[in-house]
mmCIF file of C-alpha atoms in Angstrom:
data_model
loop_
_atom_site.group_PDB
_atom_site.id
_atom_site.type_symbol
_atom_site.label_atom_id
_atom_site.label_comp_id
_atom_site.label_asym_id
_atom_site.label_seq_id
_atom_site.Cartn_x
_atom_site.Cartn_y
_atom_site.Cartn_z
ATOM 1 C CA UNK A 1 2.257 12.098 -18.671
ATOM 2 C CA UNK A 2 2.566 11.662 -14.661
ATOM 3 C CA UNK A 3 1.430 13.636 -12.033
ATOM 4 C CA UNK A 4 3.033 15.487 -8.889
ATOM 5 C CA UNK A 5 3.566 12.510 -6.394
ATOM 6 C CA UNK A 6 1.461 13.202 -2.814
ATOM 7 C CA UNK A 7 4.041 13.303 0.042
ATOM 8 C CA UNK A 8 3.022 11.277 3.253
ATOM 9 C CA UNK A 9 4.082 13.134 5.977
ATOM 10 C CA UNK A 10 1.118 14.713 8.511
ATOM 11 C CA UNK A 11 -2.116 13.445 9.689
ATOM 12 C CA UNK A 12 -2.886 11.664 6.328
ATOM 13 C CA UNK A 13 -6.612 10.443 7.807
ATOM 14 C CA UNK A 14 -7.430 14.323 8.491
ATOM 15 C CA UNK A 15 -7.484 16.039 5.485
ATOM 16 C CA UNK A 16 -9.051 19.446 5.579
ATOM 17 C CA UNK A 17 -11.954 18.661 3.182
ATOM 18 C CA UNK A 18 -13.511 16.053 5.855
ATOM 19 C CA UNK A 19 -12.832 18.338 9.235
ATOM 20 C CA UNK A 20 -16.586 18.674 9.178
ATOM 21 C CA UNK A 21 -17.460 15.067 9.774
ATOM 22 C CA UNK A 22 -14.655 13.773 12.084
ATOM 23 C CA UNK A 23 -15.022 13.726 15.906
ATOM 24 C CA UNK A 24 -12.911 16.739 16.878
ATOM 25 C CA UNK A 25 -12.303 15.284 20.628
ATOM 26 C CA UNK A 26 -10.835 12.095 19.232
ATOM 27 C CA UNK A 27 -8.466 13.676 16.904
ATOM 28 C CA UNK A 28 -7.029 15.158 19.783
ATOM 29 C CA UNK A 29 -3.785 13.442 20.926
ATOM 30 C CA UNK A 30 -4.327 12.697 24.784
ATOM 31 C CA UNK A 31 -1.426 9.785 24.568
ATOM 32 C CA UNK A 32 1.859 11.358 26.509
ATOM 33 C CA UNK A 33 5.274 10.120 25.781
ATOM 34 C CA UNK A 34 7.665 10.244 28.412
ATOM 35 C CA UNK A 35 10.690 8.364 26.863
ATOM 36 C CA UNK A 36 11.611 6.645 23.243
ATOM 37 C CA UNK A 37 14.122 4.367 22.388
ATOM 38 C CA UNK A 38 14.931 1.841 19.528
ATOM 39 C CA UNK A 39 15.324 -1.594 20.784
ATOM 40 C CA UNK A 40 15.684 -3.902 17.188
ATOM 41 C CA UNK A 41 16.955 -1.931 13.734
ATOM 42 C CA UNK A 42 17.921 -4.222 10.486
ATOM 43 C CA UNK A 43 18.047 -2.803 6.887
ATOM 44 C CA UNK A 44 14.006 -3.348 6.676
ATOM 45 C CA UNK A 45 12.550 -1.467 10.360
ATOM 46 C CA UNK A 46 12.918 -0.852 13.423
ATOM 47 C CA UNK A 47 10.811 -1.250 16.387
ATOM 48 C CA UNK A 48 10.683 1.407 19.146
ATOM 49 C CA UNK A 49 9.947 1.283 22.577
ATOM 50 C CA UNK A 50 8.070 4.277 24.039
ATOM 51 C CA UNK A 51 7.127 4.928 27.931
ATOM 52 C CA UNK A 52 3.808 6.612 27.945
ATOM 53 C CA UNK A 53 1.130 7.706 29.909
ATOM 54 C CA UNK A 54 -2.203 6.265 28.056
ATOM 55 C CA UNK A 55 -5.165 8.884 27.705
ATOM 56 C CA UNK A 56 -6.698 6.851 30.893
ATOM 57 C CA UNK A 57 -3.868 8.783 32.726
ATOM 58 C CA UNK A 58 -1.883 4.643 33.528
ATOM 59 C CA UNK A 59 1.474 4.436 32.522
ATOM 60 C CA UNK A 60 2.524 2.151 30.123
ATOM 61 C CA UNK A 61 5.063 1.083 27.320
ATOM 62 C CA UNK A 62 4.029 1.269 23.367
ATOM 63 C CA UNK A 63 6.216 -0.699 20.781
ATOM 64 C CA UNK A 64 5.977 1.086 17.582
ATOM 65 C CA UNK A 65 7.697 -0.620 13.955
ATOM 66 C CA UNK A 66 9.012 2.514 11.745
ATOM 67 C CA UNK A 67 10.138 1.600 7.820
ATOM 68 C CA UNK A 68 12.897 3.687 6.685
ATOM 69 C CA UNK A 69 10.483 4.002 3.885
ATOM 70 C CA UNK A 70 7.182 4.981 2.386
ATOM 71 C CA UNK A 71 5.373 2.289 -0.082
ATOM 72 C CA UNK A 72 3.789 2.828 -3.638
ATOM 73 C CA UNK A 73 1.300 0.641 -4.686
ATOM 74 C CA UNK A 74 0.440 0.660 -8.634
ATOM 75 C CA UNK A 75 -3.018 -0.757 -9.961
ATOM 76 C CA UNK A 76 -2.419 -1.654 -13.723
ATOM 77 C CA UNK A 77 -5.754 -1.368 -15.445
ATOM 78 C CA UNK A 78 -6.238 -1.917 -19.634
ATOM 79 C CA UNK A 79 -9.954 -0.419 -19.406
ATOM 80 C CA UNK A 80 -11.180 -3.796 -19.193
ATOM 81 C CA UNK A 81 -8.327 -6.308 -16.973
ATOM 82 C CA UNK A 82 -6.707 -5.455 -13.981
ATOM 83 C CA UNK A 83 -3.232 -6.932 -13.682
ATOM 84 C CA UNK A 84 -1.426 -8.418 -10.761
ATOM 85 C CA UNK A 85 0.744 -10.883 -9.704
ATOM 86 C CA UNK A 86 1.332 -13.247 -7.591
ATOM 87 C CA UNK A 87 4.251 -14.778 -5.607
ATOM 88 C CA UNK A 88 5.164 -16.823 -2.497
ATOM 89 C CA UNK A 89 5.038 -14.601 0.831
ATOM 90 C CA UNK A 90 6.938 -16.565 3.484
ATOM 91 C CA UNK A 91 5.407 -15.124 6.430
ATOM 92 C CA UNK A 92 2.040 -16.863 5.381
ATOM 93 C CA UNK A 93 3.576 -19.583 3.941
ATOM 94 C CA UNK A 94 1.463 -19.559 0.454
ATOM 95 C CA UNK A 95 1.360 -17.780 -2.761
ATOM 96 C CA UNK A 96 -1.007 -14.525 -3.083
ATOM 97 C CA UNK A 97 -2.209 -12.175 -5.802
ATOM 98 C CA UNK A 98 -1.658 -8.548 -5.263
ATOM 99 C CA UNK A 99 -1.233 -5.562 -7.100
ATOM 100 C CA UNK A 100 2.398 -4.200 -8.060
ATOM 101 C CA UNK A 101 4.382 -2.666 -4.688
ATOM 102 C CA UNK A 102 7.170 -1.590 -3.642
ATOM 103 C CA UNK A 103 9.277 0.996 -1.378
ATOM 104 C CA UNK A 104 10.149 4.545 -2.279
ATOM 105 C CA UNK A 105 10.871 7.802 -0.234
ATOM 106 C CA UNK A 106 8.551 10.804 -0.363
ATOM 107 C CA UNK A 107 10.246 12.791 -3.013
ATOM 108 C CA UNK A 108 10.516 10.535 -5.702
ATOM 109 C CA UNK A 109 7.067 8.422 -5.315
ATOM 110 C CA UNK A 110 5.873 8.841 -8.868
ATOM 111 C CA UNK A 111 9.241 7.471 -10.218
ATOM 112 C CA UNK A 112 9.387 4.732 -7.346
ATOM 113 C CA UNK A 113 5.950 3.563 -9.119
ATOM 114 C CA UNK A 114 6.685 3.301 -12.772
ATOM 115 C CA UNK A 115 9.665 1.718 -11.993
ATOM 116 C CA UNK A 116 8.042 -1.052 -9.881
ATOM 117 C CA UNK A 117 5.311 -1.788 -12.499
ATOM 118 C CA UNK A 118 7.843 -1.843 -15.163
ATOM 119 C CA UNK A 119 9.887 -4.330 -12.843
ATOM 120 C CA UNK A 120 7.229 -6.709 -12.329
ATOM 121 C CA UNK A 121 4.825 -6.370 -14.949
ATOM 122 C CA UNK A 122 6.985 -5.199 -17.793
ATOM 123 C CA UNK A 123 4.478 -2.398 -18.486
ATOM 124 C CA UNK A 124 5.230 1.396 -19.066
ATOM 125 C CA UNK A 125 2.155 3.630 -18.535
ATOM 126 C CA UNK A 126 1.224 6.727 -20.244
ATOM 127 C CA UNK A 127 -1.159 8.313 -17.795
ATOM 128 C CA UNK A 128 -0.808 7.994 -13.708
ATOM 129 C CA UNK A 129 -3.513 8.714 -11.783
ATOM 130 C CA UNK A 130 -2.922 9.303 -7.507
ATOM 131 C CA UNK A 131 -5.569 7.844 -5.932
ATOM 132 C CA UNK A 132 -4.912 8.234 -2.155
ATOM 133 C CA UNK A 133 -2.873 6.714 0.585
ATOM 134 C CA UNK A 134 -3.391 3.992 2.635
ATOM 135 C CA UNK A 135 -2.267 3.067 6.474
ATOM 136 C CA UNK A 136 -1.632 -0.266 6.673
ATOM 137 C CA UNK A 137 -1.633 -1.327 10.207
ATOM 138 C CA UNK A 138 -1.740 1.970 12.672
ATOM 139 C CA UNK A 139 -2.323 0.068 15.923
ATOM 140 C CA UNK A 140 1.311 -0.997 15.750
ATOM 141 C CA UNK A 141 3.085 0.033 12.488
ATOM 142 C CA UNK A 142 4.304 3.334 11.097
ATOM 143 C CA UNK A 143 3.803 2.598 7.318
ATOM 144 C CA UNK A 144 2.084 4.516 4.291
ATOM 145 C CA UNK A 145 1.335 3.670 0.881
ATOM 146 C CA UNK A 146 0.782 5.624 -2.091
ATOM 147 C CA UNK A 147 -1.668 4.482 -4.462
ATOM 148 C CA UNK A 148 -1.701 4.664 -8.082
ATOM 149 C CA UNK A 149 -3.673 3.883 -11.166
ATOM 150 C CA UNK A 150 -1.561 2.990 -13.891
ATOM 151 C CA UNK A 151 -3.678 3.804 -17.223
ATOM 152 C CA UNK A 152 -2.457 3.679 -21.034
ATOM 153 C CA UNK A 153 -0.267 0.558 -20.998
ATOM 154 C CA UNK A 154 2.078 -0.352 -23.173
ATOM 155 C CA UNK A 155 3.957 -3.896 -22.711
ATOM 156 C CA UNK A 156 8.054 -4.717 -22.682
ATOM 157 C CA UNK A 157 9.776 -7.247 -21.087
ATOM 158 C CA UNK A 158 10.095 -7.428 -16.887
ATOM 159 C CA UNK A 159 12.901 -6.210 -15.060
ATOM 160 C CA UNK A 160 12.334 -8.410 -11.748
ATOM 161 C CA UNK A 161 14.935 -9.308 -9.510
ATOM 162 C CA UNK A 162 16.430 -12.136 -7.742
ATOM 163 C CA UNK A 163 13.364 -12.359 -5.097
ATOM 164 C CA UNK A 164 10.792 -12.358 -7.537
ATOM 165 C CA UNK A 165 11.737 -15.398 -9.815
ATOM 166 C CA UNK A 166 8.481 -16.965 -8.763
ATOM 167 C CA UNK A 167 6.101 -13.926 -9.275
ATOM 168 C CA UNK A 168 3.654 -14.527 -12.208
ATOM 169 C CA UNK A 169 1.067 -12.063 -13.738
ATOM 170 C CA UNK A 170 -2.316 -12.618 -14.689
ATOM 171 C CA UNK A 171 -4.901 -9.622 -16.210
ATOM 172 C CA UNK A 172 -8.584 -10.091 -14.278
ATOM 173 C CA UNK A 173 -11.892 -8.342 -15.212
ATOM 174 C CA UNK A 174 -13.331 -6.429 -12.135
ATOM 175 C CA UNK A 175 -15.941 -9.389 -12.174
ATOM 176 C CA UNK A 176 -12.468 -11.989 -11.919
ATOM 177 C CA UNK A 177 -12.059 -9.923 -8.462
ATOM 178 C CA UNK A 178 -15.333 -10.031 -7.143
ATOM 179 C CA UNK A 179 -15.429 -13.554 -8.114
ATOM 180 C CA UNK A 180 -12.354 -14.282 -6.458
ATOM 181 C CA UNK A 181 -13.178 -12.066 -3.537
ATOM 182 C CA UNK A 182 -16.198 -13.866 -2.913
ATOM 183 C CA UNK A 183 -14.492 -17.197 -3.129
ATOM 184 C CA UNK A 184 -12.060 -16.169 -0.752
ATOM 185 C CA UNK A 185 -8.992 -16.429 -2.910
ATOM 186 C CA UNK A 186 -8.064 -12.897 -2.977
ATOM 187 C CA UNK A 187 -7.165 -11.517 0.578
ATOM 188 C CA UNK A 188 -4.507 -9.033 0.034
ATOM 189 C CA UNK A 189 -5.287 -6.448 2.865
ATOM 190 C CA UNK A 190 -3.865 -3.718 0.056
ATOM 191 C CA UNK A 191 -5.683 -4.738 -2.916
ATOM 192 C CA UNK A 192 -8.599 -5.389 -0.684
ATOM 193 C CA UNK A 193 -8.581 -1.520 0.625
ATOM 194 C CA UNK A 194 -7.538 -0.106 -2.891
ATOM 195 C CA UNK A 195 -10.632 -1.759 -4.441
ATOM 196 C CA UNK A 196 -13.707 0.994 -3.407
ATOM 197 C CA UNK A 197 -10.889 3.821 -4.185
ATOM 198 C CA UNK A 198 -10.874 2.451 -7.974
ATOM 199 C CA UNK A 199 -15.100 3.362 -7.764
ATOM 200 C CA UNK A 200 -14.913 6.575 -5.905
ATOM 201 C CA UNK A 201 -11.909 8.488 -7.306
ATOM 202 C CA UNK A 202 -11.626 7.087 -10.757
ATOM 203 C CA UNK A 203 -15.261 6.163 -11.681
ATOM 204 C CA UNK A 204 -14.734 2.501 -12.307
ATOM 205 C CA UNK A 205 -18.217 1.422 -11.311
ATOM 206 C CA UNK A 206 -17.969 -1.810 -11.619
ATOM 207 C CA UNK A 207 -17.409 -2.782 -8.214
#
């Protein structure tokens, strides 16, 4: 059984329910944009180029990267091991673990999400649980993620493609994280930010 997918479009770090504790002056928007245009587009973003006026009242430019799509992120969790895997990221030059990911569009997040952990992990789950979305980098990037927790597994074979041939699984305890955490060997900035949502939307205290 699944649940209705959020959709990531408005002010996702202003939801009504906290209105009473945010600073109402800095929510308002006091950056001006005078002009926009896209200066580098390939299949994966594009970057665009804005003249502004900053809230100091300067002018200035502001280089934005937009994804043609929204992320999912799926935690796989057993009721005792968390899986994830791990696989070469050539931007840092070294292997990392992280939880299942992947890209999706806003209608169809829920199904973008079982089919990435079935792609990777070669698990189907019975129960889906949102658990919030996360911005990755604001300051210069666009992109959203959907979180998930993936409950109720049951195992098949994976389904992973041509860029994943390296990517290996491995089920941890939450004590494995914080072990590895503390070591330093996990440093995914998602599964690093997904971690206190696991303890304060689904109850898993022990982190």
């Amino acid at each position: 059984t699944g649940i209705i997918p959020m959709r990531l479009g408005g002010n996702l770090l202003n939801p009504a329910s906290t209105k009473n504790i945010t600073n109402n002056t800095m929510e308002q928007n006091k950056w001006v944009k005078i002009s926009s245009k896209i200066v580098h587009q390939n299949p994966w973003y594009s970057v665009r180029e804005d003249e502004i006026i900053r809230p100091d009242g300067k002018p200035g430019k502001y280089f934005v990267t937009q994804m043609p799509y929204q992320g999912v992120c799926i935690v796989p969790y057993d009721g005792e091991r968390f899986y994830l895997v791990k696989q070469y990221r050539y931007t840092i030059e070294q292997a990392i673990w992280a939880f299942p990911a992947g890209h999706s569009n806003s209608d169809t997040q829920l199904e973008d999400a079982q089919r990435e952990l079935r792609e990777e992990t070669g698990y189907f789950a019975k129960r889906w649980q949102n658990i919030g979305a996360i911005v990755l980098s604001p300051g210069w990037s666009s992109a959203t993620v959907a979180c998930y927790l993936a409950t109720e597994l049951t195992k098949q074979s994976e389904l992973r493609d041509e860029t994943e041939s390296d990517m290996i699984m491995q089920g941890f305890t939450p004590q494995d994280l914080i072990n590895l955490i503390q070591t330093t060997e996990l440093y995914d900035s998602l599964l690093l930010s997904i971690l206190p949502l696991l303890r304060i939307k689904c109850n898993i205290t022990e982190f």
